[in-house]
Amino acid sequence: MKRVVLAVFLAGCSSSVEPPGDSSSPAVTMTLVENPVVVVRGQSTTVHLNLFEDHAVPLRVALGPLPDGLTATSADWAPSDPSAVPLTITAATDAPAAEIPFTVSATSGETIVASLNGKLSVSELVGSLDPAFGAGGVVTPNLGVSI
């Protein structure tokens, strides 16, 4: 009797496991090529993003939120497009010189299917120090000279 009950119980079990959530949502992986991303005030830079998706679903890729003085483009990505997705960040001349966190999100319709966090360093001049270095990008050297 115990064997019959066990056999009936096992026959009713499925060997496949459905992932939690909506199975029609695409499985998406995104990576930033460089992090932090550096932009100079008054200029633009390209954020290089790699996107991999399991379903044939078009996606919208956007970067934000950003403070006043910084803007970013968004991109519509189709499964036939290359995995590299470029986004452009532009800094106004009065953009804050700081290290700013941002999020890149991929959406299918109104649903966010993937997101990742990054850092944006806004610098004063090309070749200037990262704002996170020293005290706001300012370093006072100690040359060991006494006067």
Coordinates of N, CA, C and O in Angstrom, one line a residue:
M1 N 0.8 -1.2 0.0 CA 0.0 0.0 0.0 C 0.9 1.3 0.0 O 0.6 2.2 -0.7
K2 N 1.9 1.3 0.8 CA 2.8 2.4 0.9 C 3.5 2.7 -0.5 O 3.6 3.8 -0.9
R3 N 3.8 1.6 -1.2 CA 4.5 1.7 -2.5 C 3.5 2.3 -3.5 O 3.9 3.1 -4.4
V4 N 2.2 2.0 -3.5 CA 1.2 2.5 -4.4 C 1.0 4.0 -4.2 O 1.0 4.8 -5.1
V5 N 0.9 4.4 -2.9 CA 0.8 5.8 -2.6 C 2.0 6.6 -3.0 O 1.9 7.7 -3.6
L6 N 3.2 6.1 -2.8 CA 4.4 6.7 -3.2 C 4.5 6.8 -4.7 O 4.8 7.9 -5.3
A7 N 4.1 5.8 -5.4 CA 4.1 5.8 -6.9 C 3.1 6.8 -7.4 O 3.4 7.5 -8.4
V8 N 1.9 6.9 -6.9 CA 0.9 7.9 -7.3 C 1.4 9.3 -7.0 O 1.3 10.2 -7.9
F9 N 2.1 9.5 -5.9 CA 2.6 10.9 -5.5 C 3.7 11.3 -6.5 O 3.7 12.4 -7.0
L10 N 4.6 10.4 -6.8 CA 5.7 10.7 -7.7 C 5.2 10.9 -9.1 O 5.8 11.7 -9.9
A11 N 4.2 10.2 -9.5 CA 3.7 10.4 -10.9 C 3.1 11.7 -11.1 O 3.0 12.3 -12.1
G12 N 2.6 12.3 -10.0 CA 2.0 13.6 -10.0 C 3.0 14.8 -10.0 O 2.6 15.9 -10.2
C13 N 4.2 14.5 -9.7 CA 5.3 15.5 -9.6 C 5.8 15.8 -11.0 O 6.0 15.0 -11.9
S14 N 6.2 17.1 -11.3 CA 6.8 17.5 -12.5 C 8.3 17.6 -12.4 O 8.8 18.0 -11.4
S15 N 9.0 17.2 -13.5 CA 10.5 17.3 -13.4 C 11.0 18.7 -13.8 O 12.2 19.0 -13.7
S16 N 10.1 19.5 -14.4 CA 10.6 20.8 -14.8 C 10.1 21.8 -13.7 O 9.1 21.7 -13.1
V17 N 11.0 22.9 -13.6 CA 10.7 23.9 -12.6 C 10.6 25.2 -13.3 O 11.4 25.6 -14.1
E18 N 9.4 25.9 -13.1 CA 9.2 27.2 -13.7 C 9.9 28.3 -12.9 O 9.8 28.2 -11.6
P19 N 10.6 29.2 -13.5 CA 11.2 30.3 -12.7 C 10.2 31.2 -12.1 O 9.1 31.3 -12.7
P20 N 10.5 31.8 -11.0 CA 9.5 32.7 -10.4 C 9.2 33.9 -11.2 O 10.1 34.3 -12.0
G21 N 8.0 34.4 -11.1 CA 7.7 35.6 -11.9 C 7.1 35.3 -13.2 O 6.7 34.2 -13.5
D22 N 7.0 36.3 -14.1 CA 6.4 36.2 -15.4 C 7.4 35.5 -16.3 O 8.5 36.1 -16.6
S23 N 7.1 34.3 -16.9 CA 8.0 33.6 -17.7 C 8.2 34.3 -19.1 O 9.1 33.9 -19.9
S24 N 7.3 35.3 -19.4 CA 7.4 36.0 -20.7 C 8.4 37.1 -20.6 O 8.8 37.7 -21.6
S25 N 8.9 37.5 -19.4 CA 9.9 38.5 -19.3 C 11.2 38.0 -19.7 O 11.6 36.9 -19.4
P26 N 12.0 38.8 -20.5 CA 13.3 38.3 -21.0 C 14.3 38.3 -19.9 O 14.2 39.0 -19.0
A27 N 15.2 37.3 -20.0 CA 16.4 37.3 -19.1 C 17.5 38.1 -19.7 O 18.0 37.8 -20.8
V28 N 17.8 39.2 -19.0 CA 18.7 40.2 -19.6 C 19.9 40.3 -18.6 O 19.8 40.4 -17.4
T29 N 21.1 40.4 -19.2 CA 22.4 40.7 -18.5 C 23.0 41.9 -19.1 O 23.2 42.0 -20.3
M30 N 23.4 42.8 -18.3 CA 24.1 44.0 -18.8 C 25.4 44.2 -18.0 O 25.5 43.9 -16.8
T31 N 26.4 44.7 -18.7 CA 27.7 45.0 -18.0 C 28.2 46.3 -18.6 O 28.0 46.7 -19.7
L32 N 28.8 47.1 -17.7 CA 29.5 48.4 -18.1 C 30.9 48.0 -18.5 O 31.6 47.3 -17.7
V33 N 31.4 48.5 -19.6 CA 32.8 48.3 -20.0 C 33.8 49.0 -19.1 O 34.8 48.5 -18.7
E34 N 33.5 50.3 -18.8 CA 34.3 51.0 -17.9 C 33.5 51.6 -16.7 O 32.3 52.0 -16.9
N35 N 34.0 51.6 -15.5 CA 33.3 52.1 -14.4 C 34.4 52.5 -13.3 O 35.1 51.6 -12.9
P36 N 34.5 53.7 -12.9 CA 33.6 54.8 -13.2 C 33.8 55.3 -14.7 O 34.8 55.2 -15.3
V37 N 32.7 56.0 -15.1 CA 32.7 56.7 -16.4 C 33.2 58.1 -16.1 O 32.7 58.7 -15.1
V38 N 34.1 58.7 -16.9 CA 34.6 60.0 -16.7 C 34.1 61.0 -17.8 O 34.2 60.6 -19.0
V39 N 33.5 62.1 -17.4 CA 33.2 63.1 -18.4 C 33.7 64.5 -17.9 O 33.8 64.7 -16.7
V40 N 34.2 65.3 -18.8 CA 34.7 66.6 -18.5 C 33.6 67.7 -18.7 O 32.8 67.6 -19.7
R41 N 33.6 68.6 -17.8 CA 32.6 69.7 -17.9 C 32.7 70.3 -19.3 O 33.8 70.6 -19.9
G42 N 31.5 70.5 -19.9 CA 31.4 71.1 -21.3 C 31.7 70.1 -22.4 O 31.7 70.5 -23.6
Q43 N 31.8 68.9 -22.1 CA 32.0 67.8 -23.1 C 31.1 66.7 -22.9 O 30.3 66.6 -22.0
S44 N 31.2 65.7 -23.9 CA 30.4 64.5 -23.8 C 31.3 63.3 -23.8 O 32.5 63.4 -24.2
T45 N 30.8 62.2 -23.3 CA 31.5 60.9 -23.3 C 30.6 59.8 -23.6 O 29.4 59.9 -23.4
T46 N 31.1 58.7 -24.1 CA 30.2 57.5 -24.4 C 30.4 56.5 -23.4 O 31.5 56.1 -23.0
V47 N 29.2 56.0 -22.9 CA 29.2 54.9 -21.9 C 29.0 53.6 -22.8 O 28.1 53.5 -23.6
H48 N 30.0 52.7 -22.6 CA 29.9 51.5 -23.4 C 29.3 50.4 -22.5 O 29.8 50.1 -21.4
L49 N 28.2 49.8 -23.0 CA 27.4 48.9 -22.3 C 27.2 47.6 -23.1 O 27.0 47.7 -24.3
N50 N 27.4 46.5 -22.5 CA 27.1 45.2 -23.2 C 25.8 44.6 -22.7 O 25.6 44.6 -21.5
L51 N 25.0 44.2 -23.6 CA 23.6 43.7 -23.3 C 23.5 42.3 -23.9 O 23.7 42.1 -25.1
F52 N 23.0 41.4 -23.1 CA 22.7 40.0 -23.5 C 21.3 39.7 -23.1 O 21.0 39.8 -21.9
E53 N 20.5 39.1 -24.0 CA 19.1 38.9 -23.7 C 18.7 37.5 -24.3 O 19.1 37.2 -25.4
D54 N 18.0 36.7 -23.5 CA 17.6 35.4 -23.9 C 16.4 35.3 -24.9 O 16.2 34.3 -25.6
H55 N 15.5 36.3 -24.9 CA 14.3 36.2 -25.7 C 14.5 37.3 -26.8 O 15.3 38.2 -26.8
A56 N 13.7 37.1 -27.8 CA 13.7 38.1 -29.0 C 12.7 39.2 -28.7 O 11.7 39.4 -29.3
V57 N 13.1 40.0 -27.7 CA 12.2 41.1 -27.3 C 13.0 42.5 -27.4 O 14.1 42.6 -26.9
P58 N 12.4 43.5 -28.1 CA 13.1 44.8 -28.1 C 13.1 45.4 -26.7 O 12.2 45.2 -25.9
L59 N 14.2 46.2 -26.4 CA 14.3 46.8 -25.1 C 14.7 48.3 -25.3 O 15.2 48.7 -26.3
R60 N 14.3 49.0 -24.3 CA 14.7 50.4 -24.1 C 15.8 50.5 -23.0 O 15.5 50.0 -21.9
V61 N 16.9 51.1 -23.3 CA 18.0 51.2 -22.4 C 18.2 52.7 -22.0 O 18.3 53.5 -22.9
A62 N 18.1 53.0 -20.7 CA 18.3 54.4 -20.3 C 19.2 54.5 -19.1 O 19.3 53.6 -18.3
L63 N 19.8 55.7 -18.9 CA 20.7 55.9 -17.9 C 20.2 57.1 -17.0 O 19.8 58.1 -17.6
G64 N 20.2 57.0 -15.7 CA 19.8 58.1 -14.9 C 19.6 57.6 -13.5 O 19.9 56.4 -13.2
P65 N 19.1 58.3 -12.6 CA 18.8 59.8 -12.7 C 20.1 60.5 -12.6 O 21.1 60.1 -12.0
L66 N 20.2 61.7 -13.3 CA 21.4 62.6 -13.2 C 21.0 63.9 -12.7 O 19.8 64.4 -12.9
P67 N 21.9 64.6 -12.0 CA 21.6 66.0 -11.5 C 21.5 67.0 -12.6 O 22.0 66.7 -13.8
D68 N 21.1 68.2 -12.3 CA 21.1 69.3 -13.3 C 22.5 69.5 -13.8 O 23.5 69.3 -13.1
G69 N 22.6 69.8 -15.1 CA 23.9 70.0 -15.7 C 24.4 68.7 -16.5 O 25.4 68.8 -17.2
L70 N 23.8 67.6 -16.2 CA 24.2 66.4 -16.9 C 23.0 65.8 -17.6 O 21.9 65.7 -17.0
T71 N 23.2 65.3 -18.8 CA 22.1 64.6 -19.6 C 22.7 63.4 -20.2 O 23.9 63.2 -20.4
A72 N 21.8 62.4 -20.5 CA 22.2 61.2 -21.1 C 21.2 60.8 -22.2 O 20.0 61.0 -22.0
T73 N 21.7 60.2 -23.2 CA 20.8 59.6 -24.2 C 20.3 58.3 -23.8 O 20.8 57.7 -22.9
S74 N 19.2 57.8 -24.4 CA 18.7 56.5 -24.2 C 18.8 55.8 -25.6 O 19.1 56.4 -26.6
A75 N 18.6 54.5 -25.6 CA 18.7 53.7 -26.8 C 17.6 52.6 -26.9 O 17.3 52.0 -25.9
D76 N 17.1 52.5 -28.1 CA 16.2 51.3 -28.4 C 17.0 50.2 -28.9 O 17.7 50.4 -29.9
W77 N 16.9 49.1 -28.3 CA 17.8 47.9 -28.7 C 16.9 46.8 -29.2 O 15.9 46.5 -28.6
A78 N 17.2 46.2 -30.3 CA 16.5 45.1 -30.9 C 17.4 43.8 -30.9 O 18.6 44.0 -30.9
P79 N 16.8 42.7 -30.8 CA 17.6 41.4 -30.7 C 18.6 41.3 -31.9 O 19.6 40.6 -31.8
S80 N 18.3 41.9 -33.1 CA 19.2 41.9 -34.2 C 20.4 42.8 -34.1 O 21.3 42.8 -34.9
D81 N 20.3 43.7 -33.1 CA 21.4 44.7 -32.9 C 22.6 44.0 -32.3 O 22.5 43.0 -31.6
P82 N 23.8 44.6 -32.4 CA 25.0 44.1 -31.7 C 24.7 44.2 -30.2 O 23.9 45.0 -29.7
S83 N 25.5 43.4 -29.4 CA 25.4 43.5 -28.0 C 25.9 44.7 -27.3 O 25.5 45.1 -26.2
A84 N 26.7 45.5 -28.0 CA 27.3 46.8 -27.5 C 26.2 47.8 -27.7 O 25.8 48.1 -28.8
V85 N 25.9 48.5 -26.6 CA 24.9 49.6 -26.6 C 25.6 50.9 -26.2 O 26.0 50.9 -25.0
P86 N 25.8 51.8 -27.0 CA 26.4 53.1 -26.6 C 25.4 54.1 -26.1 O 24.3 54.3 -26.7
L87 N 25.7 54.7 -25.0 CA 24.9 55.8 -24.4 C 25.8 57.0 -24.2 O 27.0 56.8 -23.8
T88 N 25.3 58.2 -24.5 CA 26.2 59.4 -24.4 C 25.8 60.2 -23.2 O 24.6 60.5 -23.1
I89 N 26.7 60.6 -22.4 CA 26.5 61.5 -21.3 C 27.2 62.9 -21.7 O 28.3 62.9 -22.1
T90 N 26.4 64.0 -21.5 CA 26.9 65.3 -21.8 C 26.9 66.1 -20.5 O 25.9 66.1 -19.8
A91 N 28.0 66.8 -20.2 CA 28.1 67.6 -19.0 C 28.1 69.1 -19.4 O 28.9 69.5 -20.3
A92 N 27.3 69.9 -18.9 CA 27.3 71.3 -19.1 C 28.5 71.9 -18.4 O 29.1 71.3 -17.6
T93 N 28.9 73.1 -18.8 CA 30.0 73.8 -18.2 C 29.9 74.0 -16.7 O 30.8 74.2 -16.0
D94 N 28.6 74.1 -16.3 CA 28.4 74.3 -14.8 C 28.0 73.0 -14.1 O 27.5 73.0 -13.0
A95 N 28.2 71.8 -14.7 CA 27.9 70.6 -14.1 C 28.7 70.4 -12.8 O 29.9 70.9 -12.7
P96 N 28.2 69.8 -11.8 CA 28.9 69.7 -10.5 C 30.1 68.7 -10.7 O 30.0 67.7 -11.3
A97 N 31.3 69.2 -10.3 CA 32.5 68.4 -10.3 C 32.4 67.4 -9.1 O 32.6 67.8 -8.0
A98 N 32.0 66.2 -9.4 CA 31.7 65.2 -8.3 C 31.7 63.8 -8.8 O 31.8 63.6 -10.1
E99 N 31.6 62.9 -7.9 CA 31.4 61.5 -8.3 C 29.9 61.2 -8.1 O 29.5 61.3 -6.9
I100 N 29.2 60.8 -9.1 CA 27.8 60.7 -9.1 C 27.3 59.3 -9.4 O 27.7 58.7 -10.4
P101 N 26.5 58.6 -8.5 CA 26.0 57.3 -8.9 C 24.9 57.4 -9.9 O 24.2 58.4 -10.0
F102 N 24.8 56.4 -10.8 CA 23.7 56.4 -11.7 C 23.3 54.9 -11.9 O 23.9 54.0 -11.5
T103 N 22.1 54.7 -12.5 CA 21.6 53.4 -12.8 C 21.3 53.3 -14.3 O 20.7 54.3 -14.9
V104 N 21.6 52.2 -14.9 CA 21.2 51.9 -16.3 C 20.1 50.9 -16.2 O 20.3 49.9 -15.5
S105 N 19.0 51.1 -16.8 CA 17.9 50.2 -16.8 C 17.5 49.8 -18.2 O 17.5 50.6 -19.1
A106 N 17.1 48.5 -18.3 CA 16.6 48.0 -19.6 C 15.1 47.7 -19.3 O 14.8 47.0 -18.4
T107 N 14.2 48.2 -20.2 CA 12.8 48.0 -20.0 C 12.2 47.3 -21.2 O 12.6 47.6 -22.4
S108 N 11.2 46.5 -21.0 CA 10.4 45.9 -22.0 C 9.0 46.4 -21.8 O 8.4 46.0 -20.8
G109 N 8.5 47.3 -22.6 CA 7.3 48.0 -22.3 C 7.5 48.9 -21.1 O 8.4 49.7 -21.0
E110 N 6.7 48.7 -20.0 CA 6.8 49.4 -18.8 C 7.5 48.6 -17.7 O 7.7 49.1 -16.6
T111 N 8.0 47.4 -18.0 CA 8.6 46.6 -17.0 C 10.1 46.7 -17.1 O 10.7 46.5 -18.2
I112 N 10.8 46.9 -16.0 CA 12.2 46.9 -15.9 C 12.7 45.5 -15.8 O 12.3 44.7 -14.9
V113 N 13.4 45.0 -16.8 CA 13.9 43.6 -16.9 C 15.3 43.5 -16.4 O 15.8 42.4 -16.1
A114 N 16.1 44.6 -16.3 CA 17.5 44.5 -15.8 C 17.9 45.9 -15.4 O 17.4 46.9 -16.0
S115 N 18.8 46.0 -14.5 CA 19.4 47.3 -14.1 C 20.8 47.0 -13.5 O 21.0 46.0 -13.0
L116 N 21.6 48.0 -13.6 CA 22.9 48.0 -13.0 C 23.3 49.4 -12.5 O 22.8 50.3 -13.1
N117 N 24.2 49.4 -11.5 CA 24.6 50.7 -11.0 C 26.1 51.0 -11.5 O 26.9 50.1 -11.6
G118 N 26.3 52.3 -11.6 CA 27.7 52.7 -12.0 C 28.0 54.0 -11.3 O 27.1 54.6 -10.6
K119 N 29.2 54.5 -11.6 CA 29.6 55.9 -11.0 C 30.1 56.7 -12.2 O 30.8 56.3 -13.1
L120 N 29.7 58.0 -12.1 CA 30.1 59.0 -13.1 C 31.0 60.0 -12.4 O 30.6 60.6 -11.4
S121 N 32.2 60.2 -12.9 CA 33.1 61.2 -12.4 C 33.1 62.4 -13.3 O 33.4 62.3 -14.5
V122 N 32.7 63.5 -12.8 CA 32.6 64.8 -13.6 C 33.9 65.6 -13.2 O 34.1 65.9 -12.0
S123 N 34.7 65.9 -14.2 CA 36.0 66.5 -13.9 C 36.0 67.9 -14.5 O 35.2 68.2 -15.4
E124 N 36.9 68.7 -14.0 CA 37.0 70.1 -14.5 C 37.7 70.2 -15.8 O 37.3 70.9 -16.7
L125 N 38.9 69.5 -16.0 CA 39.7 69.6 -17.2 C 40.1 68.2 -17.6 O 40.2 67.3 -16.8
V126 N 40.4 68.0 -18.9 CA 41.0 66.8 -19.4 C 42.3 66.6 -18.6 O 43.2 67.5 -18.5
G127 N 42.5 65.4 -18.1 CA 43.7 65.1 -17.4 C 43.7 65.5 -15.9 O 44.7 65.3 -15.2
S128 N 42.6 66.1 -15.4 CA 42.5 66.5 -14.0 C 42.3 65.2 -13.2 O 41.9 64.2 -13.7
L129 N 42.4 65.4 -11.9 CA 42.3 64.3 -11.0 C 40.8 63.9 -10.8 O 39.9 64.8 -10.9
D130 N 40.6 62.7 -10.5 CA 39.3 62.2 -10.2 C 38.8 63.0 -9.0 O 39.5 63.1 -8.0
P131 N 37.5 63.4 -9.0 CA 37.0 64.2 -7.9 C 37.0 63.4 -6.5 O 37.0 64.0 -5.5
A132 N 37.0 62.1 -6.6 CA 37.1 61.3 -5.4 C 38.5 61.2 -4.8 O 38.7 60.7 -3.7
F133 N 39.5 61.7 -5.5 CA 40.9 61.6 -5.1 C 41.2 62.8 -4.3 O 40.9 63.9 -4.6
G134 N 41.8 62.6 -3.1 CA 42.2 63.7 -2.2 C 40.9 64.4 -1.7 O 40.0 63.7 -1.4
A135 N 40.9 65.7 -1.6 CA 39.8 66.4 -1.1 C 39.1 67.1 -2.3 O 39.5 68.2 -2.6
G136 N 38.2 66.4 -2.9 CA 37.5 67.0 -4.1 C 38.5 67.2 -5.2 O 38.3 68.1 -6.0
G137 N 39.4 66.3 -5.4 CA 40.4 66.4 -6.5 C 41.6 67.3 -6.3 O 42.4 67.5 -7.1
V138 N 41.7 67.8 -5.0 CA 42.8 68.7 -4.7 C 43.7 67.9 -3.7 O 43.3 67.4 -2.7
V139 N 45.0 67.9 -4.1 CA 46.0 67.2 -3.3 C 47.1 68.2 -2.9 O 47.6 68.9 -3.7
T140 N 47.4 68.2 -1.6 CA 48.4 69.1 -1.1 C 49.7 68.2 -0.8 O 49.6 67.4 0.1
P141 N 50.7 68.3 -1.6 CA 51.9 67.5 -1.4 C 52.7 67.9 -0.2 O 52.8 69.1 0.1
N142 N 53.3 67.0 0.5 CA 54.2 67.3 1.6 C 55.6 67.0 1.0 O 56.0 65.8 0.8
L143 N 56.4 68.0 0.7 CA 57.7 67.9 0.1 C 58.8 67.7 1.1 O 59.9 67.5 0.7
G144 N 58.5 67.7 2.3 CA 59.5 67.5 3.4 C 60.5 68.7 3.5 O 61.6 68.5 4.0
V145 N 60.1 69.9 3.1 CA 60.9 71.0 3.2 C 60.4 71.9 4.4 O 59.3 72.2 4.5
S146 N 61.3 72.2 5.3 CA 61.0 73.0 6.5 C 61.5 74.4 6.2 O 62.7 74.6 5.7
I147 N 60.8 75.4 6.6 CA 61.2 76.8 6.4 C 61.2 77.5 7.7 O 60.5 77.3 8.6

